[in-house]
């Protein structure tokens, strides 16, 4: 007898991490180009010696600070090992085998994997104009639906849904179906008509907002994210489904250091410069003849279809690594001016494959 794995593992799509190539600029994982602030490095260093001890499994201090920041009670906040872990815990908390998890496609590539591994059934609803088709998502809900992910802005297309359309959607979804607003890129949103999910919780008891320290706060390598739920029972369920001690002490402390007012102001100034760069890059791309969907995130989507892989290879020849989704398109992270200039040069050269 050989070991027997669950059949679902046989046809699981692989999560393809952005590649790191020595000497090349990596614009493949939506990371910030800026290193951790010295203040945050110092905090991490101060807590390394106590790594012989387990972390606070409930992240009590970070939970309290986040609760105060968002003006909610601590029982509505859950901290996790990156928000992708919270996505997984959420599926585990609400969906039994055969229950349905609805999300747009193409969207965050972790959704199909974590849904399949949990044993739930995925229902994918095609994007329209690279954007969530919210009426179609609402129509896809059945008696088996337990959870809907709305990634806003959407990874990998960068598009965002606006206040009115999201409000109608939230009204259309039955109250027992959980709606997860995945706002991993919220801090990069400049369009004031794109609602902050945390302002919708009072009216919608079935909504939960997922955020992360990985993108705007620059802690991708430390793994810490959080959820704010309208209903404390849902946040409690995330605590129940957490792997014990999932969030390390240095991750908790780094997040706390980032949330101190001076550090947070510096981090948000970095975000503002990325947002400025985003406008510049999109304008320059238009000049090069590239049409890209409007983006509210720290990346741009190139809907290149069949030439995606060749285009990504052409960029790599110019020492710029982008994230190619074969047959669909490429996602390119907005970085600082220098790296963006290198990408723009690569994009100009890569026009040869189009
Ligand atoms: C990056 C990302 C996350 C979370 O990343 P973590 O590093 O796990 O916090 C969640 N959702 C989307 C859509 C993302 O792009």
Short mmCIF file of C-alpha atoms and ligand atoms in Angstrom, two decimals:
data_model
loop_
_atom_site.label_atom_id
_atom_site.label_comp_id
_atom_site.label_asym_id
_atom_site.label_seq_id
_atom_site.Cartn_x
_atom_site.Cartn_y
_atom_site.Cartn_z
CA UNK A 1 0.00 0.00 0.00
CA UNK A 2 1.25 3.44 -0.82
CA UNK A 3 0.09 6.53 1.01
CA UNK A 4 -3.23 7.93 -0.09
CA UNK A 5 -3.66 11.65 -0.51
CA UNK A 6 -6.98 13.40 -0.89
CA UNK A 7 -7.96 13.34 -4.58
CA UNK A 8 -8.51 17.11 -4.49
CA UNK A 9 -4.74 17.59 -4.27
CA UNK A 10 -4.36 16.01 -7.69
CA UNK A 11 -6.01 18.86 -9.55
CA UNK A 12 -5.15 21.75 -7.31
CA UNK A 13 -3.85 24.80 -9.15
CA UNK A 14 -0.40 25.75 -7.86
CA UNK A 15 0.06 29.08 -6.10
CA UNK A 16 2.82 30.59 -8.22
CA UNK A 17 4.96 32.93 -6.13
CA UNK A 18 6.60 35.88 -7.85
CA UNK A 19 10.08 34.79 -8.88
CA UNK A 20 13.23 36.31 -7.46
CA UNK A 21 16.06 36.41 -10.00
CA UNK A 22 19.46 37.66 -8.84
CA UNK A 23 20.33 40.99 -10.44
CA UNK A 24 16.80 41.57 -11.73
CA UNK A 25 14.12 43.94 -10.44
CA UNK A 26 11.22 42.01 -8.91
CA UNK A 27 7.83 43.52 -9.70
CA UNK A 28 5.99 40.23 -9.36
CA UNK A 29 4.57 40.11 -5.83
CA UNK A 30 3.11 43.55 -5.07
CA UNK A 31 5.65 44.13 -2.34
CA UNK A 32 6.84 47.57 -1.35
CA UNK A 33 10.34 48.42 -2.61
CA UNK A 34 11.10 50.17 0.68
CA UNK A 35 12.84 48.29 3.48
CA UNK A 36 11.36 48.22 6.98
CA UNK A 37 11.62 51.55 8.79
CA UNK A 38 14.59 51.70 11.20
CA UNK A 39 12.10 52.11 14.04
CA UNK A 40 10.43 48.83 13.07
CA UNK A 41 13.77 47.04 12.61
CA UNK A 42 14.75 48.12 16.13
CA UNK A 43 11.51 46.76 17.55
CA UNK A 44 11.98 43.43 15.81
CA UNK A 45 15.59 43.25 17.03
CA UNK A 46 14.48 43.99 20.58
CA UNK A 47 12.10 41.02 20.54
CA UNK A 48 14.32 38.47 18.80
CA UNK A 49 15.98 37.31 22.03
CA UNK A 50 12.63 36.19 23.46
CA UNK A 51 11.98 33.91 20.50
CA UNK A 52 12.72 31.00 22.82
CA UNK A 53 9.16 31.68 24.08
CA UNK A 54 5.93 31.05 22.20
CA UNK A 55 4.15 34.18 21.01
CA UNK A 56 0.92 35.46 22.51
CA UNK A 57 -1.41 33.21 20.52
CA UNK A 58 -4.29 35.69 20.80
CA UNK A 59 -2.21 38.74 19.73
CA UNK A 60 -3.90 40.63 22.56
CA UNK A 61 -1.95 43.88 22.32
CA UNK A 62 -2.13 44.14 18.51
CA UNK A 63 -5.82 43.25 18.61
CA UNK A 64 -6.46 46.06 21.10
CA UNK A 65 -4.54 48.63 19.05
CA UNK A 66 -6.39 47.64 15.87
CA UNK A 67 -9.73 47.76 17.69
CA UNK A 68 -8.97 51.30 18.88
CA UNK A 69 -7.80 52.36 15.41
CA UNK A 70 -11.06 51.24 13.82
CA UNK A 71 -13.33 52.17 16.73
CA UNK A 72 -14.64 48.64 17.27
CA UNK A 73 -14.62 46.30 20.24
CA UNK A 74 -11.67 43.90 20.43
CA UNK A 75 -13.95 40.89 20.04
CA UNK A 76 -14.59 41.95 16.44
CA UNK A 77 -10.91 41.84 15.47
CA UNK A 78 -8.90 38.75 14.52
CA UNK A 79 -5.18 38.79 13.78
CA UNK A 80 -3.73 36.17 11.46
CA UNK A 81 -0.55 34.90 9.84
CA UNK A 82 -1.10 37.13 6.81
CA UNK A 83 -4.59 37.78 5.54
CA UNK A 84 -4.32 34.81 3.20
CA UNK A 85 -4.37 32.70 6.34
CA UNK A 86 -7.48 34.55 7.50
CA UNK A 87 -9.10 33.77 4.11
CA UNK A 88 -8.40 30.08 4.76
CA UNK A 89 -9.72 30.25 8.33
CA UNK A 90 -12.84 31.99 7.09
CA UNK A 91 -13.63 29.21 4.62
CA UNK A 92 -12.98 26.65 7.35
CA UNK A 93 -15.22 28.54 9.72
CA UNK A 94 -18.26 28.82 7.46
CA UNK A 95 -18.15 26.18 4.72
CA UNK A 96 -18.64 22.44 5.14
CA UNK A 97 -17.88 19.90 2.42
CA UNK A 98 -20.04 20.67 -0.59
CA UNK A 99 -20.94 24.19 0.56
CA UNK A 100 -20.25 26.91 -1.96
CA UNK A 101 -17.75 29.72 -1.86
CA UNK A 102 -18.41 32.33 -4.53
CA UNK A 103 -15.79 34.66 -5.92
CA UNK A 104 -14.96 36.53 -9.09
CA UNK A 105 -12.50 35.14 -11.59
CA UNK A 106 -9.90 36.15 -12.32
CA UNK A 107 -9.16 37.25 -8.77
CA UNK A 108 -6.74 36.37 -5.98
CA UNK A 109 -5.16 33.08 -6.94
CA UNK A 110 -5.26 31.78 -3.37
CA UNK A 111 -9.09 31.59 -3.36
CA UNK A 112 -9.40 28.46 -5.57
CA UNK A 113 -6.65 26.67 -3.66
CA UNK A 114 -7.86 27.35 -0.16
CA UNK A 115 -11.46 26.63 -1.13
CA UNK A 116 -10.56 23.28 -2.69
CA UNK A 117 -8.31 22.23 0.19
CA UNK A 118 -11.07 23.00 2.68
CA UNK A 119 -13.45 20.69 0.81
CA UNK A 120 -15.89 23.43 -0.16
CA UNK A 121 -17.01 23.98 -3.76
CA UNK A 122 -15.82 27.03 -5.63
CA UNK A 123 -18.20 29.03 -7.80
CA UNK A 124 -16.27 31.38 -10.08
CA UNK A 125 -18.04 34.34 -11.67
CA UNK A 126 -16.25 35.94 -14.63
CA UNK A 127 -15.12 39.54 -14.37
CA UNK A 128 -16.76 42.06 -16.65
CA UNK A 129 -14.42 44.70 -18.07
CA UNK A 130 -11.74 43.38 -15.68
CA UNK A 131 -14.03 44.35 -12.77
CA UNK A 132 -16.23 42.40 -10.34
CA UNK A 133 -19.62 41.79 -11.92
CA UNK A 134 -21.54 42.27 -8.68
CA UNK A 135 -25.03 41.55 -10.06
CA UNK A 136 -23.72 38.28 -11.51
CA UNK A 137 -22.03 37.43 -8.19
CA UNK A 138 -25.32 38.03 -6.37
CA UNK A 139 -27.14 35.81 -8.89
CA UNK A 140 -24.61 33.02 -8.36
CA UNK A 141 -25.64 32.65 -4.72
CA UNK A 142 -27.60 29.47 -3.99
CA UNK A 143 -28.90 27.67 -0.91
CA UNK A 144 -25.44 26.12 -0.55
CA UNK A 145 -23.54 29.42 -0.60
CA UNK A 146 -21.82 30.27 2.67
CA UNK A 147 -19.27 32.86 1.66
CA UNK A 148 -18.57 35.40 -1.07
CA UNK A 149 -15.15 36.98 -1.53
CA UNK A 150 -15.05 40.47 -3.02
CA UNK A 151 -11.47 41.52 -3.60
CA UNK A 152 -11.49 45.31 -3.67
CA UNK A 153 -9.34 46.50 -5.40
CA UNK A 154 -9.12 43.23 -7.30
CA UNK A 155 -5.87 41.31 -7.54
CA UNK A 156 -4.62 40.96 -10.29
CA UNK A 157 -6.61 43.48 -12.35
CA UNK A 158 -6.37 46.47 -9.97
CA UNK A 159 -9.97 47.51 -10.61
CA UNK A 160 -12.23 48.60 -7.76
CA UNK A 161 -15.96 48.47 -7.16
CA UNK A 162 -17.63 51.71 -6.10
CA UNK A 163 -19.94 52.72 -3.29
CA UNK A 164 -23.32 52.49 -5.00
CA UNK A 165 -22.80 49.17 -6.74
CA UNK A 166 -21.30 47.62 -3.62
CA UNK A 167 -24.21 48.93 -1.53
CA UNK A 168 -26.75 47.31 -3.88
CA UNK A 169 -24.80 44.08 -3.79
CA UNK A 170 -24.66 44.02 0.02
CA UNK A 171 -28.42 44.53 0.10
CA UNK A 172 -28.95 41.72 -2.41
CA UNK A 173 -26.95 39.06 -0.55
CA UNK A 174 -28.99 37.01 1.97
CA UNK A 175 -28.02 37.93 5.53
CA UNK A 176 -26.78 34.42 6.41
CA UNK A 177 -24.15 34.49 3.63
CA UNK A 178 -20.83 35.93 4.78
CA UNK A 179 -19.29 38.61 2.55
CA UNK A 180 -15.53 38.96 2.87
CA UNK A 181 -14.24 42.25 1.56
CA UNK A 182 -10.60 41.48 0.85
CA UNK A 183 -8.99 44.90 1.10
CA UNK A 184 -5.31 43.92 0.95
CA UNK A 185 -4.64 47.04 -1.17
CA UNK A 186 -7.01 49.47 0.57
CA UNK A 187 -4.27 51.95 1.50
CA UNK A 188 -3.48 52.53 -2.19
CA UNK A 189 -7.04 53.52 -3.12
CA UNK A 190 -7.21 57.15 -4.28
CA UNK A 191 -10.75 57.17 -5.72
CA UNK A 192 -12.96 58.56 -2.93
CA UNK A 193 -15.93 56.74 -4.45
CA UNK A 194 -14.41 53.38 -3.53
CA UNK A 195 -15.78 52.66 -0.06
CA UNK A 196 -13.68 51.67 2.92
CA UNK A 197 -15.22 48.34 3.92
CA UNK A 198 -14.81 49.08 7.60
CA UNK A 199 -17.42 51.87 7.25
CA UNK A 200 -20.01 49.34 6.02
CA UNK A 201 -19.94 47.02 9.01
CA UNK A 202 -22.55 48.81 11.11
CA UNK A 203 -25.18 48.33 8.44
CA UNK A 204 -24.22 44.83 7.34
CA UNK A 205 -23.86 42.19 10.06
CA UNK A 206 -22.64 39.59 7.54
CA UNK A 207 -19.61 41.56 6.33
CA UNK A 208 -16.00 40.99 7.33
CA UNK A 209 -13.08 43.09 6.10
CA UNK A 210 -9.64 41.54 5.57
CA UNK A 211 -6.52 43.69 5.67
CA UNK A 212 -2.80 43.01 5.75
CA UNK A 213 0.50 44.48 6.85
CA UNK A 214 2.18 42.86 3.83
CA UNK A 215 1.60 45.52 1.20
CA UNK A 216 1.31 49.16 2.30
CA UNK A 217 3.00 48.48 5.65
CA UNK A 218 5.87 46.56 4.07
CA UNK A 219 5.88 43.48 6.31
CA UNK A 220 5.30 40.79 3.66
CA UNK A 221 8.14 38.69 5.03
CA UNK A 222 6.88 38.69 8.60
CA UNK A 223 3.33 37.42 7.92
CA UNK A 224 0.68 39.41 9.73
CA UNK A 225 -2.80 40.49 8.71
CA UNK A 226 -6.13 41.12 10.38
CA UNK A 227 -9.87 40.92 9.98
CA UNK A 228 -12.57 43.21 11.30
CA UNK A 229 -15.98 41.58 11.47
CA UNK A 230 -19.36 43.16 11.92
CA UNK A 231 -20.29 40.16 14.06
CA UNK A 232 -18.05 39.20 17.00
CA UNK A 233 -19.10 35.57 16.45
CA UNK A 234 -17.33 35.56 13.09
CA UNK A 235 -14.12 37.05 14.51
CA UNK A 236 -14.38 34.43 17.26
CA UNK A 237 -14.66 31.70 14.63
CA UNK A 238 -11.43 32.96 13.06
CA UNK A 239 -9.70 32.64 16.40
CA UNK A 240 -11.04 29.07 16.67
CA UNK A 241 -9.76 28.07 13.25
CA UNK A 242 -6.31 29.62 13.70
CA UNK A 243 -3.31 27.36 13.88
CA UNK A 244 -2.00 27.85 17.43
CA UNK A 245 0.77 30.47 17.72
CA UNK A 246 0.45 31.33 14.00
CA UNK A 247 1.56 34.94 14.40
CA UNK A 248 5.07 35.28 15.75
CA UNK A 249 6.08 37.77 18.41
CA UNK A 250 8.29 39.69 15.99
CA UNK A 251 5.41 39.93 13.51
CA UNK A 252 3.06 41.22 16.21
CA UNK A 253 5.66 43.70 17.45
CA UNK A 254 6.54 44.90 13.94
CA UNK A 255 2.85 45.54 13.25
CA UNK A 256 2.52 47.43 16.53
CA UNK A 257 5.60 49.52 15.69
CA UNK A 258 4.12 50.32 12.25
CA UNK A 259 0.89 51.52 13.86
CA UNK A 260 2.62 54.11 16.04
CA UNK A 261 1.58 57.49 14.66
CA UNK A 262 4.97 58.68 13.45
CA UNK A 263 5.82 55.38 11.76
CA UNK A 264 2.39 55.09 10.22
CA UNK A 265 2.67 58.62 8.82
CA UNK A 266 6.01 57.72 7.22
CA UNK A 267 4.56 54.52 5.78
CA UNK A 268 1.53 56.35 4.38
CA UNK A 269 3.87 58.93 2.81
CA UNK A 270 5.56 56.02 1.02
CA UNK A 271 2.14 54.80 -0.10
CA UNK A 272 1.35 58.30 -1.44
CA UNK A 273 4.54 58.27 -3.48
CA UNK A 274 3.63 54.86 -4.94
CA UNK A 275 0.19 56.24 -5.81
CA UNK A 276 1.83 59.21 -7.58
CA UNK A 277 4.11 56.82 -9.41
CA UNK A 278 1.09 54.77 -10.42
CA UNK A 279 -0.38 57.77 -12.27
CA UNK A 280 2.92 58.48 -13.94
CA UNK A 281 3.48 54.87 -15.01
CA UNK A 282 -0.06 54.48 -16.38
CA UNK A 283 0.33 57.71 -18.38
CA UNK A 284 3.69 56.63 -19.77
CA UNK A 285 2.30 53.22 -20.65
CA UNK A 286 -0.47 54.88 -22.63
CA UNK A 287 2.26 56.79 -24.47
CA UNK A 288 3.88 53.44 -25.30
CA UNK A 289 0.58 52.18 -26.69
CA UNK A 290 -0.43 49.99 -23.73
CA UNK A 291 -4.04 50.10 -22.65
CA UNK A 292 -4.42 48.96 -19.05
CA UNK A 293 -7.56 48.76 -16.89
CA UNK A 294 -7.87 51.58 -14.34
CA UNK A 295 -6.03 50.53 -11.19
CA UNK A 296 -6.51 51.51 -7.56
CA UNK A 297 -3.84 49.13 -6.28
CA UNK A 298 -0.03 49.07 -6.30
CA UNK A 299 0.05 47.11 -9.56
CA UNK A 300 -1.11 47.25 -13.16
CA UNK A 301 -2.74 44.52 -15.23
CA UNK A 302 -1.78 43.84 -18.83
CA UNK A 303 -4.51 41.75 -20.48
CA UNK A 304 -2.20 40.16 -23.03
CA UNK A 305 -3.90 36.79 -23.56
CA UNK A 306 -1.79 34.36 -25.54
CA UNK A 307 1.29 36.58 -25.72
CA UNK A 308 1.53 36.96 -21.94
CA UNK A 309 4.33 34.45 -21.46
CA UNK A 310 6.41 35.83 -24.33
CA UNK A 311 5.89 39.39 -23.06
CA UNK A 312 6.96 38.43 -19.52
CA UNK A 313 10.05 36.72 -20.96
CA UNK A 314 10.85 39.86 -22.95
CA UNK A 315 10.61 41.91 -19.75
CA UNK A 316 12.84 39.42 -17.98
CA UNK A 317 15.42 39.80 -20.73
CA UNK A 318 15.49 43.45 -19.68
CA UNK A 319 16.02 42.30 -16.07
CA UNK A 320 12.49 43.02 -14.88
CA UNK A 321 10.46 40.18 -13.38
CA UNK A 322 6.69 40.50 -13.78
CA UNK A 323 3.97 38.07 -12.74
CA UNK A 324 2.62 36.24 -15.78
CA UNK A 325 -0.71 34.41 -15.69
CA UNK A 326 -0.27 32.26 -18.78
CA UNK A 327 -2.92 32.83 -21.41
CA UNK A 328 -4.53 35.68 -19.49
CA UNK A 329 -2.27 38.58 -18.65
CA UNK A 330 0.60 39.95 -16.62
CA UNK A 331 0.56 41.84 -13.36
CA UNK A 332 3.29 44.37 -12.67
CA UNK A 333 3.91 45.98 -9.29
CA UNK A 334 4.27 49.76 -9.07
CA UNK A 335 7.54 50.49 -7.31
CA UNK A 336 9.74 53.54 -6.76
CA UNK A 337 10.71 55.86 -9.62
CA UNK A 338 13.94 54.10 -10.48
CA UNK A 339 12.44 50.62 -10.70
CA UNK A 340 9.39 51.91 -12.56
CA UNK A 341 11.66 53.57 -15.11
CA UNK A 342 13.44 50.26 -15.61
CA UNK A 343 10.07 48.60 -16.14
CA UNK A 344 8.92 51.27 -18.59
CA UNK A 345 12.06 50.67 -20.63
CA UNK A 346 11.44 46.94 -20.52
CA UNK A 347 7.80 47.46 -21.53
CA UNK A 348 8.94 49.56 -24.48
CA UNK A 349 11.31 46.80 -25.59
CA UNK A 350 8.72 44.08 -24.97
CA UNK A 351 6.35 45.67 -27.48
CA UNK A 352 8.31 43.68 -30.05
CA UNK A 353 6.44 40.49 -29.05
CA UNK A 354 2.95 42.00 -29.39
C1 LIG B 1 -1.39 39.98 -0.87
C2 LIG B 1 -2.83 39.66 -0.72
C3 LIG B 1 -3.36 39.18 0.48
C4 LIG B 1 -2.65 38.90 1.72
O1 LIG B 1 -1.41 38.72 1.83
P1 LIG B 1 -0.78 38.27 3.20
O2 LIG B 1 0.65 38.49 2.94
O3 LIG B 1 -1.15 36.85 3.43
O4 LIG B 1 -1.34 39.15 4.27
C5 LIG B 1 -4.71 38.96 0.56
N1 LIG B 1 -5.50 39.17 -0.46
C6 LIG B 1 -5.04 39.62 -1.62
C7 LIG B 1 -5.98 39.86 -2.72
C8 LIG B 1 -3.69 39.86 -1.79
O5 LIG B 1 -3.24 40.27 -2.97
#
